[in-house]
């Protein structure tokens, strides 16, 4: 029978394991991953319908979002092994508990006034708390089994570290009020990426979340851009577009152009309001092979305006 006062010859080993567990817990995000998650705000990854589920069923992309999880035991900010030769870790007090076998006979002081069958006697070992040591204690029930952290839950943590900001819209002719677009003339459209976190699949926003034994990296990127030209016309679907340069002259945009068929007379301030909705996706991969790809909430750009007139021909 295990008794109080049992020597702890492996406390040093456990302490080393604890330190290693704590170090493995830490994981750095990329330089462009920051900020807390907001409740579906435009500037953050939305933790809502687009967030990977935590039941291991995967997201809408069907990429095998399940996979095996790991148990994580933490006490006062430090991660420890959930099970050792001393039993099961209890995160409430930082000690290990192992049921004494066989149980002491009735009337033994270790029952602390309780009878056999009323709970049980456990060896309590506290290698990480002041004083340490071991003692037999009575408990009404065994410590709760530590929860399992799934890859999908870690993916959610990684997404929470990724900050998305709204891009702006560029047009040629410009919207500075100095130039006016003409009905039927080519207009250049592009996403102004300066000062934003617009990201491509080849160069995504990235962050990693980890616990001992499992790590997940999430990559967030733009998939397409929907344009609204403000005239109820057929909106172009042409991605981020190409910025206009003076050397381009009067030629049309190579990849994202538009022509109005009606002037902007009757519109607010006699201008068409132009917006672009940027669609995002996330792909996450876990070190155990689990992963998924699915859409995130889109982000609309601030509106820009453009005056469009008809060419007046003098007789």
PDB file of C-alpha atoms in Angstrom, residues 15 49 56 73 83 90 104-105 108 147 181 217 235 239 261 270-271 310 314:
ATOM      1  CA  UNK A  15      10.468  19.709 -13.249  1.00  0.00           C
ATOM      2  CA  UNK A  49     -20.017  30.986 -38.684  1.00  0.00           C
ATOM      3  CA  UNK A  56     -13.530  17.743 -34.955  1.00  0.00           C
ATOM      4  CA  UNK A  73      -2.622  20.295 -18.272  1.00  0.00           C
ATOM      5  CA  UNK A  83       0.023  11.742 -16.494  1.00  0.00           C
ATOM      6  CA  UNK A  90      -5.118  18.104 -11.261  1.00  0.00           C
ATOM      7  CA  UNK A 104      -6.874   0.869   3.373  1.00  0.00           C
ATOM      8  CA  UNK A 105      -9.109  -1.181   5.680  1.00  0.00           C
ATOM      9  CA  UNK A 108      -7.638   3.418   8.847  1.00  0.00           C
ATOM     10  CA  UNK A 147      -9.837  18.230 -21.637  1.00  0.00           C
ATOM     11  CA  UNK A 181     -14.907  59.976 -66.574  1.00  0.00           C
ATOM     12  CA  UNK A 217      -0.641  27.016 -38.713  1.00  0.00           C
ATOM     13  CA  UNK A 235     -20.411  44.358 -61.916  1.00  0.00           C
ATOM     14  CA  UNK A 239      -9.638  40.458 -58.761  1.00  0.00           C
ATOM     15  CA  UNK A 261     -23.376  53.562 -70.131  1.00  0.00           C
ATOM     16  CA  UNK A 270     -23.651  63.749 -59.104  1.00  0.00           C
ATOM     17  CA  UNK A 271     -21.210  60.854 -58.618  1.00  0.00           C
ATOM     18  CA  UNK A 310     -21.463  62.443 -71.528  1.00  0.00           C
ATOM     19  CA  UNK A 314     -20.492  70.969 -80.680  1.00  0.00           C
TER      20      UNK A 314
END
